[in-house]
Short mmCIF file of C-alpha atoms in Angstrom, two decimals:
data_model
loop_
_atom_site.label_atom_id
_atom_site.label_comp_id
_atom_site.label_asym_id
_atom_site.label_seq_id
_atom_site.Cartn_x
_atom_site.Cartn_y
_atom_site.Cartn_z
CA UNK A 1 -47.15 2.75 11.35
CA UNK A 2 -44.21 2.13 9.09
CA UNK A 3 -41.24 0.35 10.61
CA UNK A 4 -38.37 2.64 11.46
CA UNK A 5 -35.81 2.59 8.67
CA UNK A 6 -32.53 1.06 9.78
CA UNK A 7 -29.63 3.50 9.63
CA UNK A 8 -27.01 2.68 7.05
CA UNK A 9 -23.54 1.81 8.29
CA UNK A 10 -21.35 4.85 7.70
CA UNK A 11 -18.09 3.76 6.04
CA UNK A 12 -15.13 6.10 5.70
CA UNK A 13 -12.91 5.24 2.73
CA UNK A 14 -9.43 6.74 2.99
CA UNK A 15 -7.32 7.01 -0.17
CA UNK A 16 -4.48 8.92 -1.82
CA UNK A 17 -1.69 9.57 0.62
CA UNK A 18 1.87 10.80 0.89
CA UNK A 19 3.34 7.85 -0.97
CA UNK A 20 4.83 6.80 -4.28
CA UNK A 21 1.71 4.67 -4.67
CA UNK A 22 -0.73 7.61 -4.50
CA UNK A 23 -2.21 6.99 -7.96
CA UNK A 24 -2.62 3.26 -7.30
CA UNK A 25 -4.60 4.10 -4.18
CA UNK A 26 -7.00 6.28 -6.18
CA UNK A 27 -7.67 3.38 -8.57
CA UNK A 28 -8.24 0.97 -5.69
CA UNK A 29 -10.58 3.35 -3.86
CA UNK A 30 -12.71 3.90 -6.95
CA UNK A 31 -13.18 0.13 -7.24
CA UNK A 32 -13.96 -0.27 -3.53
CA UNK A 33 -16.49 2.56 -3.41
CA UNK A 34 -18.21 1.31 -6.57
CA UNK A 35 -18.52 -2.17 -5.02
CA UNK A 36 -20.05 -1.04 -1.71
CA UNK A 37 -23.81 -1.67 -1.56
CA UNK A 38 -25.40 1.79 -1.37
CA UNK A 39 -28.54 0.23 0.16
CA UNK A 40 -26.51 -0.86 3.19
CA UNK A 41 -23.66 1.62 3.45
CA UNK A 42 -23.26 5.37 3.46
CA UNK A 43 -19.84 6.04 1.96
CA UNK A 44 -17.79 8.96 3.27
CA UNK A 45 -14.80 9.53 0.95
CA UNK A 46 -11.66 10.86 2.66
CA UNK A 47 -8.77 11.88 0.42
CA UNK A 48 -5.17 12.56 1.42
CA UNK A 49 -3.01 14.75 -0.80
CA UNK A 50 0.55 13.94 -1.83
CA UNK A 51 1.63 16.49 0.79
CA UNK A 52 -0.40 14.81 3.55
CA UNK A 53 -3.43 17.12 3.71
CA UNK A 54 -6.78 15.45 4.47
CA UNK A 55 -9.83 16.33 2.36
CA UNK A 56 -13.58 15.80 2.34
CA UNK A 57 -16.33 16.91 -0.04
CA UNK A 58 -15.37 15.33 -3.38
CA UNK A 59 -11.73 14.43 -2.74
CA UNK A 60 -11.55 11.77 -5.47
CA UNK A 61 -12.25 14.25 -8.24
CA UNK A 62 -10.02 16.88 -6.63
CA UNK A 63 -7.03 14.53 -6.24
CA UNK A 64 -7.45 12.94 -9.67
CA UNK A 65 -7.47 16.41 -11.24
CA UNK A 66 -4.56 17.63 -9.11
CA UNK A 67 -6.75 20.37 -7.61
CA UNK A 68 -6.79 19.73 -3.87
CA UNK A 69 -8.13 23.25 -3.30
CA UNK A 70 -11.43 22.15 -4.86
CA UNK A 71 -12.14 19.95 -1.82
CA UNK A 72 -12.68 20.86 1.82
CA UNK A 73 -9.84 20.38 4.36
CA UNK A 74 -10.65 17.74 6.98
CA UNK A 75 -9.06 15.80 9.81
CA UNK A 76 -9.46 12.91 12.23
CA UNK A 77 -8.61 13.54 15.86
CA UNK A 78 -6.86 10.88 18.00
CA UNK A 79 -9.77 11.19 20.43
CA UNK A 80 -12.25 8.31 20.97
CA UNK A 81 -14.87 10.81 22.20
CA UNK A 82 -15.06 12.16 18.64
CA UNK A 83 -14.85 9.15 16.26
CA UNK A 84 -15.86 11.50 13.47
CA UNK A 85 -14.50 13.12 10.36
CA UNK A 86 -14.14 16.84 11.03
CA UNK A 87 -14.26 19.62 8.48
CA UNK A 88 -11.58 22.26 9.02
CA UNK A 89 -12.23 25.93 8.41
CA UNK A 90 -8.99 27.78 7.72
CA UNK A 91 -8.10 31.44 8.07
CA UNK A 92 -4.83 32.60 6.49
CA UNK A 93 -3.95 28.93 5.82
CA UNK A 94 -4.25 28.08 9.53
CA UNK A 95 -6.98 25.93 11.15
CA UNK A 96 -9.51 28.26 12.77
CA UNK A 97 -12.54 26.07 13.49
CA UNK A 98 -13.78 22.51 13.07
CA UNK A 99 -17.24 21.04 12.54
CA UNK A 100 -18.38 17.44 12.31
CA UNK A 101 -18.94 16.03 8.82
CA UNK A 102 -19.96 12.53 9.83
CA UNK A 103 -19.65 10.10 12.71
CA UNK A 104 -17.80 7.08 11.30
CA UNK A 105 -18.83 3.51 12.13
CA UNK A 106 -15.88 1.89 10.37
CA UNK A 107 -13.02 2.89 8.09
CA UNK A 108 -11.61 1.18 5.02
CA UNK A 109 -8.01 2.38 4.66
CA UNK A 110 -7.53 1.95 0.90
CA UNK A 111 -3.99 3.31 1.08
CA UNK A 112 -0.87 1.89 -0.53
CA UNK A 113 2.70 2.20 0.68
CA UNK A 114 4.27 4.34 3.41
CA UNK A 115 2.13 6.66 5.54
CA UNK A 116 -0.92 4.47 5.09
CA UNK A 117 -0.23 0.77 4.68
CA UNK A 118 2.62 0.65 7.20
CA UNK A 119 0.77 1.02 10.50
CA UNK A 120 0.81 4.82 10.70
CA UNK A 121 -2.84 5.44 9.81
CA UNK A 122 -3.80 2.28 11.70
CA UNK A 123 -2.23 3.80 14.82
CA UNK A 124 -4.27 6.98 14.37
CA UNK A 125 -7.48 4.95 14.04
CA UNK A 126 -6.61 2.98 17.18
CA UNK A 127 -6.18 6.25 19.10
CA UNK A 128 -9.43 7.59 17.63
CA UNK A 129 -11.28 4.43 18.66
CA UNK A 130 -12.67 3.88 15.15
CA UNK A 131 -12.94 0.27 13.92
CA UNK A 132 -11.09 -0.34 10.67
CA UNK A 133 -10.59 -3.09 8.12
CA UNK A 134 -7.24 -4.78 7.58
CA UNK A 135 -4.15 -5.65 9.56
CA UNK A 136 -3.38 -3.85 12.82
CA UNK A 137 -0.44 -1.61 13.65
CA UNK A 138 2.20 -4.32 14.14
CA UNK A 139 1.07 -6.52 11.25
CA UNK A 140 0.93 -3.54 8.89
CA UNK A 141 4.36 -2.27 9.91
CA UNK A 142 6.08 -5.66 9.64
CA UNK A 143 4.30 -6.60 6.42
CA UNK A 144 5.24 -3.33 4.72
CA UNK A 145 8.95 -3.43 5.51
CA UNK A 146 10.64 -6.12 3.40
CA UNK A 147 13.80 -6.24 5.53
CA UNK A 148 11.95 -6.54 8.85
CA UNK A 149 9.55 -9.08 7.37
CA UNK A 150 12.39 -11.28 6.11
CA UNK A 151 14.15 -11.05 9.47
CA UNK A 152 10.97 -12.13 11.28
CA UNK A 153 10.48 -15.06 8.89
CA UNK A 154 14.08 -16.19 9.39
CA UNK A 155 13.73 -15.93 13.18
CA UNK A 156 10.79 -18.35 12.98
CA UNK A 157 12.56 -20.81 10.71
CA UNK A 158 10.54 -19.95 7.60
CA UNK A 159 12.71 -20.12 4.45
CA UNK A 160 13.34 -16.91 2.53
CA UNK A 161 15.51 -16.23 -0.49
CA UNK A 162 19.10 -15.08 0.13
CA UNK A 163 19.14 -11.30 0.47
CA UNK A 164 21.22 -8.31 1.51
CA UNK A 165 20.23 -5.06 3.20
CA UNK A 166 21.98 -1.96 1.84
CA UNK A 167 21.82 1.42 3.55
CA UNK A 168 21.52 4.38 1.21
CA UNK A 169 24.30 6.14 3.12
CA UNK A 170 26.66 3.21 2.46
CA UNK A 171 25.67 3.12 -1.21
CA UNK A 172 26.35 6.83 -1.67
CA UNK A 173 29.62 6.65 0.28
CA UNK A 174 31.23 3.72 -1.58
CA UNK A 175 29.16 2.20 -4.37
CA UNK A 176 31.94 -0.09 -5.63
CA UNK A 177 32.42 -1.69 -2.22
CA UNK A 178 28.67 -2.31 -1.95
CA UNK A 179 28.57 -3.88 -5.41
CA UNK A 180 31.52 -6.13 -4.53
CA UNK A 181 29.80 -7.25 -1.31
CA UNK A 182 26.55 -8.07 -3.11
CA UNK A 183 28.30 -9.99 -5.89
CA UNK A 184 30.20 -12.02 -3.29
CA UNK A 185 26.96 -13.03 -1.57
CA UNK A 186 24.42 -13.38 -4.40
CA UNK A 187 24.37 -14.64 -7.99
CA UNK A 188 22.70 -12.86 -10.89
CA UNK A 189 19.92 -12.26 -11.55
CA UNK A 190 19.01 -10.25 -8.46
CA UNK A 191 16.17 -7.88 -7.65
CA UNK A 192 16.74 -4.46 -6.10
CA UNK A 193 13.89 -3.02 -4.03
CA UNK A 194 13.08 -0.13 -1.71
CA UNK A 195 12.58 -1.78 1.68
CA UNK A 196 9.37 0.06 2.48
CA UNK A 197 7.28 0.37 -0.67
CA UNK A 198 4.80 -1.74 -2.62
CA UNK A 199 3.20 -2.14 -6.06
CA UNK A 200 6.67 -2.97 -7.48
CA UNK A 201 7.54 0.74 -7.41
CA UNK A 202 11.32 1.18 -7.60
CA UNK A 203 12.01 -2.52 -8.23
CA UNK A 204 14.48 -3.64 -10.91
CA UNK A 205 15.65 -7.02 -12.17
CA UNK A 206 19.42 -6.94 -12.57
CA UNK A 207 21.48 -9.40 -14.64
CA UNK A 208 24.89 -7.76 -14.29
CA UNK A 209 26.93 -5.16 -12.41
CA UNK A 210 25.83 -2.18 -14.50
CA UNK A 211 22.15 -3.08 -14.08
CA UNK A 212 22.72 -3.62 -10.36
CA UNK A 213 24.19 -0.13 -10.10
CA UNK A 214 21.18 1.36 -11.87
CA UNK A 215 18.79 -0.73 -9.80
CA UNK A 216 20.25 0.48 -6.50
CA UNK A 217 20.15 4.07 -7.75
CA UNK A 218 16.46 3.60 -8.58
CA UNK A 219 15.60 2.01 -5.23
CA UNK A 220 17.49 4.77 -3.41
CA UNK A 221 15.12 7.34 -4.94
CA UNK A 222 12.36 5.97 -2.70
CA UNK A 223 13.95 4.73 0.52
CA UNK A 224 17.02 4.95 2.75
CA UNK A 225 17.07 1.16 3.17
CA UNK A 226 17.42 -1.02 0.09
CA UNK A 227 16.89 -4.76 -0.29
CA UNK A 228 18.79 -6.88 -2.81
CA UNK A 229 17.23 -10.31 -3.25
CA UNK A 230 18.36 -13.41 -5.07
CA UNK A 231 16.34 -14.04 -8.22
CA UNK A 232 15.03 -17.53 -8.97
CA UNK A 233 12.56 -19.02 -11.47
CA UNK A 234 9.34 -18.69 -9.49
CA UNK A 235 5.57 -18.46 -9.75
CA UNK A 236 3.49 -15.45 -8.69
CA UNK A 237 0.86 -16.93 -6.35
CA UNK A 238 -1.62 -14.84 -4.37
CA UNK A 239 -4.08 -15.61 -1.59
CA UNK A 240 -6.35 -13.36 0.48
CA UNK A 241 -6.99 -13.94 4.19
CA UNK A 242 -9.99 -12.51 6.07
CA UNK A 243 -10.62 -12.58 9.81
CA UNK A 244 -8.85 -12.36 13.15
CA UNK A 245 -9.22 -15.26 15.62
CA UNK A 246 -10.79 -17.54 12.98
CA UNK A 247 -9.32 -16.42 9.65
CA UNK A 248 -10.46 -17.87 6.34
CA UNK A 249 -8.37 -17.97 3.17
CA UNK A 250 -9.45 -17.55 -0.43
CA UNK A 251 -8.53 -19.95 -3.18
CA UNK A 252 -5.01 -19.46 -4.50
CA UNK A 253 -4.66 -17.38 -7.65
CA UNK A 254 -1.72 -17.16 -10.04
CA UNK A 255 -0.43 -14.25 -12.10
CA UNK A 256 1.66 -15.14 -15.14
CA UNK A 257 3.35 -11.95 -16.34
CA UNK A 258 4.45 -11.61 -19.93
CA UNK A 259 7.00 -8.94 -19.06
CA UNK A 260 10.37 -9.68 -17.40
CA UNK A 261 8.56 -9.74 -14.05
CA UNK A 262 5.29 -8.52 -12.53
CA UNK A 263 6.35 -4.88 -12.38
CA UNK A 264 4.40 -1.64 -11.92
CA UNK A 265 3.68 -1.38 -15.64
CA UNK A 266 2.32 -4.94 -15.78
CA UNK A 267 0.14 -4.32 -12.73
CA UNK A 268 -1.39 -0.96 -13.57
CA UNK A 269 -0.50 0.35 -17.03
CA UNK A 270 -0.83 -2.49 -19.54
CA UNK A 271 -3.95 -2.18 -21.69
CA UNK A 272 -6.40 -5.12 -21.57
CA UNK A 273 -5.89 -7.42 -24.54
CA UNK A 274 -2.38 -6.16 -25.30
CA UNK A 275 0.59 -8.46 -25.80
CA UNK A 276 1.97 -7.51 -22.37
CA UNK A 277 -1.23 -8.27 -20.44
CA UNK A 278 -0.60 -10.78 -17.65
CA UNK A 279 -2.52 -14.06 -17.55
CA UNK A 280 -4.67 -14.60 -14.44
CA UNK A 281 -5.47 -18.14 -13.28
CA UNK A 282 -8.11 -18.58 -10.54
CA UNK A 283 -7.75 -21.06 -9.01
CA UNK A 284 -4.05 -21.59 -9.61
CA UNK A 285 -3.07 -25.05 -10.88
CA UNK A 286 -1.42 -26.59 -7.82
CA UNK A 287 -0.51 -30.14 -6.89
CA UNK A 288 -2.01 -31.72 -3.77
CA UNK A 289 1.40 -31.62 -2.06
#
């Protein structure tokens, strides 16, 4: 008698999302799903629209084409008795019935930015009792918010660059006073950033007052809290860490951008082989110290 075939691990891959980094998430998810060994894993793609709707079926194609209606509405319930992706049947645009699509063994949240990388989806998965890959609720929330992260580092005596937090309300109320305050505290160049966004979206390098004004206007398009950070000559070093109680770290890599800094264009839009393509060094050349 043939040995019973071992069931594949069912992996839910969540991507898209209500974030300025929606398109980046689609690219990441395509890479992740292509890399998963189909002999070991059954992949269940789960797309989230820019408006926050959850989809199953073929959500990647639907989201990439901007046709969410081509996929089937879905949801996850914050109920550990379920631990499954549910298909939603709608009547007159309202949920009318739900049926199970797949019980999920583990989830890969391949989401970027707010409403996905900031602890929100992680909290839902905790409530649903579904194991997931990546940082937990607190780590995700702190790591996503630049202002909170810097404050935590400072509280633990870890050096950070000089920086200022600007509220969008203060910026809109009296821009000149905000500019004066920043110039009194920091020297050009400075970087302006949305506090709670990634992939260098909304980030500007500013070398004077006019650029600082434009940079804060740009950051304010994405967030109500804005970070202004002192610019210094620096290297872009990256390291990955895997594990919980006994984490292991990858070798250190270095990105050497050929643009003014490692911005969104340099990360995702520069064509391979072009003059603006960043140089990648793995491992990074580092001294023993």
